């Protein structure tokens, strides 16, 4: 295997593993901060026990999220040196801003939160978690601005044989970035809402700590309802934007081959990429793709056949990822709606609670699929329209990359198993008994 | 020229701060199996750095990020040339980070032993490899005009590179021991003091050896000979190193630790000043070397990033100093990692 493929596999493994944990920390920090603020205001110990219970879950996640983030930054240099050299003027600055303006804040204050229970007042300690939450989301904003630039490069000039910054504000505030930020952040918040609701539902089904978990469930539910609305609205707007900025990605998402007006969507379509058609088309909905892409059932949508072969993304992966994302997100929105209706009689709704427990892996599937869609759908470009992935890898021996890839798989598998096992164990055990929590 | 020179020294400054801050974490982790006689000792040592290591590690991410932003080609060639050592450092940092969090989650001797080992490996390996990597950078790395590395995996493990590794391990271990002296008392502190007293003369020997070997192995002294006032950097470092021993004798731990910070700062700038204006010299041909003047980002990016750094780095230092002041008392069982 060549360096490009191995490096892609390694980056995909590292990103997807990182993304198992980081989105959860983004939302969980907000929820934990809310819980602790309630405690600081009311002095009610239930909130404190809730804070400590979900706080521990948050910390296991943070540990795994933080340590796997460094490898991502460094891989641009180790594995994608041609890319780094070409775009560092813009892309590198965004990563450096993320570290100085956001990641420092998050990392420093997490340490203070873990060890500062007895050093700070309740209110100050809660505020520390608010800073952590703010910094975490701010951090993702800069990373997503950087990713959006790879999807839709703006504000640059090609000079001295590389892409150089011409307009910083154009890069930082372009529409693609704003949509990606709102969509990804709200999805991350929805993920954490589902985890808190799922764990709460598990204990409510067993009638354990009913007061604590009813409160936690409702808190997460409000957070979830708002997040679900933002996910749906931003997702729709993002789809329209992708139609204009990345027509190849849109066509691959729907495995849409012929340019037509009134373009249909299929519930399931399996592409035959060699013969440029679909093998299986099931559940045709006329005009839906035109509507999703341009908010007009009769609009013309460019098909893959009008895009040069060497500029098409892998259709099968892109389209399956899109279906997995939309399908599971729809299910989550439905569950959120159901939970909202039953919010005042949770204990009498075992069916809802059971469904919510089993739905815990759903947001994971959704966001991983969304990330695959974003990244695979951009191929064969590393920077859309500007640089191909095949030109971006480092001039290094493939045996080195093979070695590190094996290392990543081994280390991450062990850490992943240990991390999830610890989290599940902690989630099932439940919070500390009431009297011990009074520290 | 001024902008690029400013960035060159900022780049050096960020590395120096990383070595000063995470350096004592590496040191404590390296001493961990030797000084941690029982579980209380070990948990004390973890609590001594527990609140701070995470924020300290971000200086590495910032040093890397700033290299990427200000000198993209240097970032590209440096990180790809040093592929395997960097990957080993990353793996080490990963297991170190999770081991602090995981160690006390399960009460089982086998579980604890795994993460105890991880703390040592995850601290010792980066200390050693950063030393090896930087010594090799001082010497020059065999890469060609196209940025392609022409050495092998073993090229870096030459005597001078290894001397750099040993020097870094000793610098960080003493640095960590002094931090432990600040944060511990009783038997653990007494053993740490003895260790610091043994480490200091060994460090002096390693430092003198390295300074001498640099004369033969590198071109670092060219800048010093051209501008003899620069020898003050070496004088400063030597004074700081001597001050450590004086403060150890007086049992003034904060002062000893600050002197150690100054020593690491001086040692880093000893190399940085010698390298200028090169960030990543090539050993094949001086014409291939990457320099601050020819391989920087555009003036616009350098200006914007200078603004970012001038606003945020003082802010970061401000809240990190506050964090240090909150967590500089003697560790008691109340400070142990617990939920």
XYZ file of C-alpha atoms in Angstrom:
778
model
C 0.000 0.000 0.000
C 1.190 3.509 -0.715
C 1.810 6.388 1.657
C -1.328 8.251 0.559
C -3.700 5.396 1.304
C -1.990 4.462 4.576
C -1.969 8.084 5.693
C -5.639 8.430 4.819
C -6.506 5.326 6.810
C -4.462 6.594 9.731
C -6.035 10.038 9.651
C -9.509 8.535 9.344
C -8.880 6.196 12.290
C -7.462 8.996 14.412
C -10.267 11.441 13.548
C -13.092 8.994 14.025
C -11.692 7.798 17.344
C -11.215 11.389 18.481
C -14.780 12.095 17.408
C -16.182 9.329 19.607
C -15.331 11.421 22.657
C -14.925 15.078 21.796
C -18.533 15.832 20.774
C -19.712 14.360 24.051
C -17.359 16.575 26.041
C -18.647 19.660 24.187
C -22.227 19.195 25.354
C -21.599 17.401 28.616
C -19.508 20.321 29.886
C -22.468 22.654 29.286
C -24.862 20.289 31.065
C -22.492 19.723 33.995
C -21.989 23.490 34.285
C -25.790 23.961 34.412
C -26.106 21.306 37.119
C -23.351 22.783 39.226
C -24.729 26.295 38.870
C -28.077 25.035 40.178
C -26.234 23.535 43.116
C -24.354 26.766 43.791
C -27.605 28.724 43.716
C -29.830 26.373 45.707
C -27.410 24.394 47.891
C -29.537 21.345 47.044
C -27.287 18.288 47.300
C -29.102 16.419 44.549
C -27.593 18.845 42.053
C -24.154 18.316 43.556
C -24.416 14.534 43.314
C -25.634 14.918 39.742
C -22.702 17.220 38.937
C -20.196 14.768 40.338
C -21.788 11.794 38.636
C -21.922 13.288 35.142
C -18.700 15.192 35.827
C -16.804 11.948 36.171
C -18.237 10.688 32.912
C -17.160 13.970 31.362
C -13.598 13.590 32.670
C -13.095 10.073 31.284
C -14.228 11.475 27.947
C -11.990 14.497 28.165
C -8.950 12.355 28.871
C -9.543 10.360 25.698
C -10.574 13.372 23.632
C -7.625 15.545 24.595
C -4.861 13.012 24.118
C -6.180 11.935 20.722
C -6.448 15.546 19.554
C -2.715 16.234 19.619
C -2.071 13.450 17.105
C -4.423 15.122 14.644
C -2.552 18.414 14.683
C 0.792 16.665 14.320
C -0.326 14.386 11.503
C -0.682 17.346 9.143
C 3.082 17.708 9.421
C 4.121 14.078 9.682
C 1.842 12.591 7.015
C 0.624 15.528 4.918
C 3.720 17.671 4.596
C 3.026 18.719 0.978
C -0.401 19.905 2.054
C 1.003 21.702 5.111
C 3.591 23.479 3.039
C 0.982 24.553 0.489
C -1.736 25.832 2.825
C 0.043 26.456 6.145
C -0.165 30.220 5.669
C -3.941 29.954 6.181
C -4.699 26.552 7.688
C -1.790 26.582 10.124
C -2.842 29.957 11.521
C -6.315 28.651 12.296
C -4.885 25.707 14.237
C -2.486 27.972 16.095
C -5.321 30.344 17.019
C -7.331 27.379 18.296
C -4.488 26.365 20.602
C -3.718 29.825 21.986
C -7.226 31.254 22.215
C -9.255 28.207 23.238
C -7.436 24.985 24.034
C -5.213 26.574 26.697
C -8.287 27.830 28.495
C -10.009 24.453 28.387
C -7.002 22.408 29.504
C -5.894 24.736 32.271
C -9.354 25.051 33.790
C -10.160 21.339 33.576
C -7.212 20.726 35.893
C -8.510 23.385 38.263
C -12.001 21.848 38.181
C -10.746 18.313 38.951
C -8.524 19.301 41.849
C -10.239 22.495 42.953
C -13.318 21.225 44.819
C -11.951 22.323 48.177
C -9.940 25.273 46.918
C -12.787 27.254 45.367
C -16.259 28.312 46.437
C -19.191 26.419 44.928
C -19.998 29.295 42.616
C -16.399 29.776 41.476
C -16.071 26.044 40.883
C -19.212 26.073 38.733
C -17.861 29.055 36.810
C -14.699 27.121 36.093
C -16.837 24.506 34.327
C -18.569 27.253 32.347
C -15.136 28.410 31.176
C -14.272 24.831 30.209
C -17.536 24.551 28.277
C -17.029 27.885 26.531
C -13.435 27.061 25.644
C -14.365 23.620 24.318
C -16.964 25.008 21.943
C -14.682 27.881 20.935
C -12.007 25.347 20.166
C -14.316 23.445 17.855
C -15.291 26.704 16.131
C -11.687 27.285 14.979
C -11.226 23.670 13.938
C -14.433 23.814 11.907
C -13.402 27.102 10.282
C -10.219 25.299 9.234
C -12.192 22.341 7.910
C -14.636 24.626 6.096
C -11.693 26.225 4.333
C -10.675 22.780 3.022
C -14.257 22.282 1.816
C -14.631 25.716 0.280
C -11.414 27.739 0.123
C -11.914 31.518 0.229
C -9.880 34.598 1.105
C -6.614 33.366 -0.453
C -4.298 34.102 -3.355
C -1.910 31.680 -5.039
C 1.493 33.315 -4.641
C 5.043 31.962 -4.177
C 3.766 28.541 -5.242
C 1.336 28.231 -2.330
C -1.989 29.472 -1.027
C -1.465 32.686 0.932
C -3.894 34.534 3.132
C -5.561 37.532 1.471
C -8.597 38.173 3.661
C -8.733 36.724 7.171
C -12.319 37.762 7.846
C -13.482 36.084 4.646
C -11.937 32.828 5.901
C -13.264 33.129 9.448
C -16.809 34.183 8.624
C -17.655 32.440 5.353
C -21.109 30.897 5.105
C -19.769 27.352 4.795
C -17.983 27.733 8.109
C -20.977 29.228 9.922
C -23.204 26.398 8.714
C -20.659 23.725 9.569
C -20.208 25.210 13.043
C -23.902 25.416 13.827
C -24.593 21.949 12.425
C -21.650 20.166 14.100
C -21.928 21.910 17.465
C -25.669 21.356 17.753
C -25.162 17.698 16.769
C -22.541 17.389 19.498
C -24.930 18.950 22.033
C -27.714 16.602 20.924
C -25.337 13.667 21.387
C -24.633 14.607 24.996
C -28.329 15.236 25.641
C -29.028 11.683 24.488
C -26.300 10.244 26.699
C -27.609 12.057 29.787
C -31.200 11.134 28.945
C -30.223 7.520 28.228
C -28.348 7.024 31.486
C -31.136 8.754 33.398
C -33.741 6.556 31.702
C -31.754 3.457 32.685
C -31.900 4.410 36.360
C -35.503 5.612 36.159
C -36.515 2.217 34.787
C -34.883 0.683 37.863
C -36.522 3.318 40.089
C -33.117 4.354 41.467
C -32.383 7.953 42.489
C -35.656 8.944 40.887
C -35.545 12.595 41.906
C -31.988 13.076 40.663
C -32.478 11.346 37.332
C -35.844 12.926 36.621
C -34.223 16.326 36.968
C -31.241 15.267 34.868
C -33.517 13.837 32.178
C -35.571 17.036 31.930
C -32.516 19.273 31.893
C -30.989 17.229 29.078
C -34.318 17.119 27.273
C -34.607 20.916 27.037
C -31.026 21.053 25.813
C -31.847 18.255 23.356
C -34.995 19.874 21.961
C -33.175 23.123 21.202
C -30.195 21.264 19.733
C -32.409 19.031 17.587
C -34.126 22.075 16.099
C -30.782 23.692 15.265
C -29.434 20.427 13.809
C -32.414 20.137 11.469
C -32.500 23.777 10.340
C -28.732 24.092 9.874
C -28.658 20.689 8.133
C -31.208 21.871 5.622
C -29.350 25.125 4.984
C -26.065 23.252 4.758
C -27.538 20.981 2.075
C -28.505 23.965 -0.054
C -25.080 25.512 0.413
C -23.306 22.277 -0.570
C -25.367 22.201 -3.792
C -23.713 25.454 -4.817
C -20.259 24.978 -3.350
C -19.671 21.236 -3.840
C -21.996 19.877 -6.550
C -19.994 16.629 -6.775
C -20.579 15.941 -3.088
C -24.319 16.524 -3.411
C -24.573 14.244 -6.455
C -22.594 11.515 -4.671
C -24.704 11.842 -1.499
C -27.786 10.904 -3.477
C -25.979 8.783 -6.084
C -27.454 11.045 -8.709
C -25.968 10.309 -12.162
C -27.872 12.271 -14.823
C -28.317 16.032 -14.691
C -32.074 16.592 -14.544
C -34.752 18.924 -13.354
C -37.189 17.535 -10.782
C -34.380 15.269 -9.504
C -35.571 12.391 -7.291
C -34.286 11.008 -4.008
C -34.300 7.331 -3.155
C -34.777 5.768 0.249
C -32.020 3.388 -0.770
C -29.784 3.496 -3.834
C -26.741 1.282 -4.417
C -24.435 2.796 -7.037
C -22.533 0.900 -9.721
C -19.646 3.336 -10.092
C -18.007 1.558 -13.029
C -21.083 1.728 -15.232
C -22.151 5.129 -13.910
C -25.613 4.097 -12.816
C -27.423 2.698 -9.819
C -27.698 -1.063 -9.310
C -30.634 -0.791 -6.946
C -33.054 2.082 -6.636
C -35.731 1.746 -4.002
C -38.352 4.179 -2.775
C -38.203 6.905 -5.437
C -39.495 10.293 -4.294
C -39.740 12.592 -7.353
C -38.375 16.107 -7.011
C -37.116 15.611 -3.458
C -33.427 16.030 -4.322
C -34.227 19.228 -6.220
C -36.103 20.444 -3.175
C -33.348 19.494 -0.709
C -30.659 20.990 -2.913
C -32.369 24.168 -4.081
C -35.662 24.409 -2.167
C -37.526 24.012 -5.477
C -39.040 20.698 -6.628
C -38.360 21.553 -10.279
C -34.797 22.825 -9.990
C -31.994 21.306 -12.045
C -29.442 19.226 -10.145
C -26.085 18.370 -11.723
C -25.482 14.614 -12.014
C -22.190 12.772 -11.550
C -21.950 12.131 -15.293
C -21.392 15.847 -15.841
C -18.500 15.857 -13.396
C -15.121 14.603 -14.718
C -14.413 11.062 -13.535
C -11.279 12.080 -11.686
C -13.186 14.681 -9.693
C -15.901 12.418 -8.303
C -15.913 11.270 -4.686
C -16.418 7.572 -3.830
C -20.171 7.354 -4.396
C -21.030 4.279 -2.326
C -19.428 5.451 0.935
C -20.688 9.013 0.544
C -24.265 7.968 -0.177
C -24.399 5.343 2.580
C -22.969 7.812 5.098
C -25.585 10.373 4.068
C -28.411 7.865 4.510
C -27.074 6.673 7.877
C -26.796 10.258 9.076
C -30.226 11.393 7.943
C -31.934 8.168 9.000
C -30.581 8.075 12.528
C -30.959 11.830 12.982
C -34.625 11.582 12.011
C -35.067 8.833 14.572
C -33.404 10.989 17.224
C -35.599 13.965 16.450
C -38.649 11.701 16.720
C -37.451 10.339 20.087
C -36.797 13.859 21.366
C -40.312 14.852 20.379
C -41.776 11.775 22.087
C -39.812 12.444 25.266
C -40.956 16.055 25.248
C -44.606 14.995 25.194
C -44.055 12.566 28.079
C -41.741 14.842 30.069
C -44.068 15.115 33.069
C -44.846 11.396 33.381
C -41.514 9.734 32.706
C -41.952 6.992 35.307
C -45.236 5.943 33.723
C -43.643 5.683 30.267
C -41.412 2.601 30.358
C -41.576 2.205 26.588
C -40.121 5.670 26.071
C -37.447 5.090 28.720
C -36.447 1.752 27.196
C -36.234 3.305 23.732
C -34.096 6.149 25.084
C -31.684 3.710 26.751
C -31.238 1.787 23.524
C -30.848 5.045 21.596
C -27.570 5.950 23.328
C -25.388 4.651 20.420
C -27.591 6.405 17.849
C -25.992 9.871 18.050
C -22.574 8.241 17.770
C -23.595 6.626 14.503
C -25.089 9.918 13.291
C -22.093 12.113 13.916
C -19.556 9.575 12.659
C -21.600 9.156 9.484
C -21.829 12.927 9.155
C -18.076 13.249 9.444
C -17.489 10.495 6.865
C -19.896 12.248 4.508
C -18.093 15.574 4.949
C -14.612 14.197 4.394
C -15.124 11.364 1.889
C -17.569 13.538 -0.047
C -14.799 16.112 -0.534
C -12.518 13.591 -2.233
C -10.516 13.418 -4.448
C -9.672 16.890 -3.169
C -7.921 17.680 0.072
C -8.725 21.345 -0.561
C -11.766 21.446 -2.810
C -10.809 22.455 -6.333
C -7.326 23.518 -5.252
C -5.247 20.502 -4.261
C -5.813 16.790 -4.641
C -5.326 14.392 -1.755
C -2.938 12.343 -3.901
C -0.528 15.335 -4.089
C -0.667 16.107 -0.388
C 1.144 13.274 1.379
C 4.640 13.436 2.829
C 7.579 12.053 0.811
C 8.293 9.336 3.379
C 8.708 5.557 3.397
C 5.415 3.702 3.585
C 6.814 1.241 6.135
C 6.966 4.063 8.696
C 3.324 4.896 8.123
C 2.351 1.233 8.281
C 4.129 0.965 11.622
C 2.420 4.015 13.092
C -0.955 2.948 11.694
C -0.638 -0.425 13.445
C 0.429 1.445 16.580
C -2.644 3.679 16.409
C -5.002 0.765 15.905
C -3.513 -1.175 18.830
C -3.255 1.744 21.279
C -6.639 3.210 20.365
C -8.373 -0.168 20.575
C -7.052 -0.731 24.074
C -7.897 2.803 25.186
C -11.299 2.692 23.530
C -12.245 -0.570 25.220
C -10.919 0.615 28.583
C -12.604 4.000 28.237
C -16.018 2.712 27.217
C -15.854 -0.013 29.865
C -15.089 2.572 32.556
C -17.885 4.832 31.366
C -20.467 2.056 31.176
C -19.437 0.743 34.571
C -19.696 4.207 36.076
C -23.013 4.922 34.353
C -24.552 1.707 35.711
C -23.236 2.182 39.235
C -24.931 5.536 39.537
C -24.153 8.506 41.771
C -22.607 8.348 45.216
C -25.050 7.897 48.093
C -26.445 11.148 49.418
C -24.493 11.543 52.653
C -21.036 10.870 51.177
C -21.451 13.567 48.607
C -21.458 16.329 51.199
C -17.865 17.433 50.841
C 13.285 40.875 8.329
C 12.245 42.269 11.692
C 8.919 40.427 11.549
C 10.580 37.158 10.618
C 13.266 37.536 13.291
C 10.599 38.303 15.871
C 8.794 35.120 14.901
C 11.995 33.111 15.047
C 12.552 34.091 18.673
C 8.881 33.693 19.561
C 9.139 30.188 18.158
C 12.106 29.537 20.419
C 10.312 31.099 23.368
C 7.306 28.792 22.977
C 9.534 25.717 22.941
C 11.361 27.045 26.008
C 8.074 27.553 27.891
C 6.959 24.061 26.922
C 10.192 22.555 28.257
C 9.917 24.598 31.464
C 6.272 23.731 32.165
C 5.711 20.189 30.934
C 9.376 19.479 31.719
C 8.726 19.093 35.423
C 5.724 16.856 34.666
C 8.049 14.624 32.632
C 10.530 14.719 35.507
C 7.998 13.740 38.146
C 6.750 10.930 35.908
C 10.308 9.701 35.375
C 10.970 9.704 39.133
C 7.590 8.133 39.826
C 8.621 4.440 40.037
C 11.794 5.301 41.991
C 10.397 7.677 44.606
C 6.874 6.283 44.852
C 7.460 3.599 47.455
C 3.812 3.047 48.286
C 0.397 4.047 47.041
C 0.284 7.209 49.168
C 3.610 8.382 47.728
C 2.390 7.667 44.210
C -0.888 9.454 44.636
C 0.972 12.376 46.194
C 3.239 12.575 43.152
C 0.279 12.465 40.781
C -1.528 15.135 42.788
C 1.618 17.298 42.675
C 1.310 17.679 38.885
C -2.298 16.526 38.366
C -3.942 19.947 38.170
C -1.253 21.395 35.889
C 0.063 18.879 33.359
C -2.832 19.243 30.928
C -2.457 22.998 30.583
C 1.313 22.539 30.339
C 1.011 20.135 27.444
C -0.840 22.756 25.401
C 2.466 24.654 25.116
C 3.590 21.783 22.888
C 0.477 22.080 20.762
C 1.033 25.822 20.551
C 4.714 25.432 19.665
C 3.675 22.985 16.932
C 0.780 25.165 15.788
C 2.920 28.274 15.628
C 5.550 26.433 13.607
C 2.737 25.464 11.218
C 1.347 29.000 11.037
C 4.546 31.036 10.856
C 6.898 28.607 9.087
C 4.730 26.112 7.147
C 7.586 24.564 5.207
C 9.603 24.050 8.374
C 6.608 22.390 10.003
C 6.175 20.144 6.951
C 9.797 19.070 6.572
C 10.563 18.886 10.299
C 7.571 16.758 11.216
C 7.845 14.412 8.243
C 11.625 13.986 8.609
C 11.269 13.178 12.287
C 8.273 10.913 11.638
C 9.053 7.933 13.851
C 10.421 9.787 16.897
C 7.422 12.130 16.785
C 4.993 9.225 16.610
C 6.709 7.622 19.596
C 6.404 10.910 21.496
C 2.716 11.110 20.599
C 2.000 7.564 21.747
C 3.863 8.268 24.982
C 1.885 11.466 25.586
C -1.368 9.645 24.892
C -0.790 6.922 27.451
C 0.568 9.404 29.995
C -2.543 11.555 29.699
C -5.062 8.788 30.155
C -3.097 7.027 32.886
C -3.540 9.931 35.333
C -7.291 9.722 34.761
C -7.633 5.934 34.606
C -5.295 4.833 37.400
C -7.606 5.325 40.357
C -10.854 4.388 38.650
C -10.540 0.682 39.500
C -9.196 -0.648 42.778
C -7.138 -3.560 41.499
C -3.345 -4.016 41.804
C -2.982 -5.288 38.225
C -4.941 -2.331 36.808
C -2.940 0.146 38.896
C 0.355 -1.439 37.818
C -0.481 -1.022 34.124
C -1.109 2.714 34.491
C 1.859 3.181 36.842
C 4.084 1.796 34.095
C 2.328 4.011 31.569
C 3.051 7.113 33.665
C 6.779 6.322 33.679
C 7.048 5.379 29.994
C 4.811 8.279 28.959
C 7.062 10.744 30.788
C 10.540 9.329 30.197
C 10.183 8.676 26.462
C 9.173 12.246 25.474
C 11.916 13.720 27.683
C 14.520 11.524 25.985
C 13.223 11.896 22.438
C 12.794 15.673 22.543
C 16.454 15.821 23.577
C 17.512 13.480 20.781
C 15.430 15.415 18.241
C 16.704 18.856 19.211
C 20.350 17.760 19.375
C 19.954 16.379 15.863
C 18.395 19.635 14.711
C 21.422 21.490 16.141
C 23.633 19.152 14.091
C 21.537 19.305 10.953
C 19.183 16.710 9.508
C 19.944 14.859 6.257
C 17.179 16.186 4.009
C 17.501 17.371 0.422
C 16.341 20.445 -1.457
C 12.935 18.863 -2.020
C 12.401 18.391 1.712
C 12.887 14.617 1.481
C 14.611 12.946 4.426
C 17.557 10.822 3.272
C 18.622 9.297 6.574
C 17.415 6.117 8.224
C 15.687 5.497 11.505
C 19.047 5.004 13.175
C 20.594 8.213 11.818
C 19.172 10.164 14.738
C 20.623 7.814 17.342
C 24.181 9.133 16.972
C 26.347 9.902 20.036
C 25.602 13.632 19.977
C 21.868 13.023 19.614
C 21.914 10.581 22.506
C 23.901 13.062 24.590
C 21.099 15.556 23.953
C 18.568 12.966 25.084
C 20.453 12.272 28.305
C 20.831 16.004 28.966
C 17.086 16.613 28.575
C 16.205 13.661 30.818
C 18.536 14.977 33.527
C 17.323 18.584 33.189
C 13.685 17.521 33.457
C 14.244 14.984 36.221
C 15.989 17.526 38.437
C 13.315 20.070 37.521
C 10.616 17.578 38.557
C 12.440 16.694 41.769
C 12.544 20.364 42.751
C 8.822 20.760 42.070
C 8.223 17.708 44.275
C 10.291 19.321 47.026
C 7.882 22.266 46.884
C 4.776 20.105 47.011
C 5.719 17.313 49.430
C 6.935 16.938 52.986
C 8.069 14.177 55.303
C 9.797 11.050 54.096
C 8.923 11.492 50.418
C 10.402 14.991 50.450
C 13.588 13.784 52.179
C 14.102 11.092 49.555
C 13.403 13.615 46.801
C 15.982 16.011 48.263
C 18.598 13.254 48.288
C 17.761 12.476 44.658
C 18.078 16.133 43.680
C 21.497 16.337 45.371
C 22.698 13.303 43.404
C 21.190 14.516 40.116
C 22.741 17.984 40.184
C 26.434 17.022 39.709
C 25.444 14.464 37.073
C 23.562 17.190 35.219
C 26.598 19.489 35.428
C 28.797 16.820 33.859
C 26.233 16.158 31.111
C 25.833 19.889 30.408
C 29.572 20.520 30.159
C 29.984 17.476 27.926
C 27.173 18.669 25.677
C 28.557 22.213 25.439
C 31.926 20.797 24.480
C 30.543 18.251 22.028
C 28.529 20.988 20.325
C 31.809 22.660 19.342
C 32.745 19.619 17.276
C 29.367 18.284 16.184
C 27.502 21.489 15.260
C 27.852 24.973 13.809
C 26.060 26.541 16.786
C 29.139 28.509 17.886
C 29.481 30.388 14.588
C 26.895 32.936 15.726
C 28.591 33.249 19.113
C 32.024 33.846 17.556
C 30.580 36.416 15.182
C 28.833 38.212 18.051
C 30.728 37.472 21.298
C 28.125 39.278 23.419
C 25.950 36.224 22.826
C 28.183 34.227 25.150
C 26.159 35.941 27.871
C 23.410 33.377 27.131
C 25.806 30.626 28.183
C 26.982 32.628 31.183
C 23.358 33.156 32.238
C 22.651 29.420 31.950
C 25.740 28.478 33.951
C 24.846 30.939 36.718
C 21.292 29.575 36.831
C 22.650 26.036 37.058
C 24.945 26.987 39.937
C 22.097 28.833 41.643
C 20.073 25.604 41.715
C 22.710 23.995 43.896
C 22.955 26.986 46.230
C 19.191 27.032 46.748
C 19.106 23.262 47.269
C 21.690 23.700 50.046
C 19.495 26.390 51.611
C 16.396 24.232 51.141
C 14.746 27.163 49.358
C 12.637 25.038 47.023
C 10.717 27.731 45.168
C 13.961 29.560 44.392
C 15.679 26.327 43.376
C 12.799 25.505 41.055
C 12.863 29.008 39.512
C 16.607 28.641 38.997
C 15.855 25.361 37.233
C 13.290 27.151 35.037
C 15.987 29.687 34.168
C 18.439 26.882 33.388
C 16.030 25.217 30.966
C 15.212 28.594 29.417
C 18.924 29.302 28.975
C 19.663 25.843 27.594
C 16.907 26.208 24.993
C 18.069 29.651 23.949
C 21.667 28.460 23.807
C 20.521 26.324 20.873
C 18.073 28.818 19.408
C 20.657 31.625 19.297
C 23.172 29.292 17.678
C 20.681 28.188 15.033
C 19.543 31.680 13.972
C 18.272 32.314 11.351
C 17.918 28.610 10.577
C 15.024 26.717 12.099
C 15.857 23.389 10.554
C 19.351 23.068 9.069
C 20.161 20.424 6.492
C 23.330 18.376 7.022
C 23.547 17.566 3.306
C 23.962 21.108 2.032
C 23.616 24.436 3.823
C 21.624 25.686 0.821
C 18.798 23.262 1.703
C 18.504 24.570 5.271
C 15.165 26.110 6.176
C 15.456 29.589 7.556
C 13.203 32.201 9.119
C 13.968 34.589 6.265
C 13.236 32.325 3.321
C 10.624 29.906 4.654
C 8.176 32.007 6.657
C 4.505 32.664 6.035
C 3.281 35.764 4.230
C 3.688 39.106 6.025
C -0.100 39.331 6.489
C -0.274 35.983 8.291
C 2.777 36.824 10.401
C 1.180 40.125 11.433
C -2.204 38.643 12.280
C -0.608 35.809 14.237
C 1.641 38.278 16.059
C -1.490 40.095 17.187
C -3.074 36.837 18.323
C 0.020 35.775 20.222
C 0.562 39.176 21.856
C -3.008 39.212 23.136
C -3.458 35.612 24.184
C -0.071 34.406 25.391
C 0.125 36.999 28.226
C -3.467 36.090 29.106
C -2.608 32.383 29.178
C 0.456 33.036 31.296
C -1.740 35.092 33.625
C -4.292 32.386 34.314
C -1.692 29.649 34.406
C 0.269 31.555 37.043
C -2.981 31.777 39.011
C -3.472 28.011 38.621
C 0.084 27.406 39.828
C -0.507 29.600 42.852
C -3.674 27.693 43.729
C -1.812 24.390 43.501
C 1.590 25.055 45.033
C 0.797 24.058 48.632
C 1.959 20.808 50.241
C -0.096 17.913 48.913
C -2.279 16.174 51.504
C -4.712 13.293 51.125
C -7.409 15.907 50.543
C -5.735 16.752 47.233
C -5.725 13.215 45.910
C -7.443 12.488 42.663
C -10.922 11.457 43.706
C -14.510 11.881 42.696
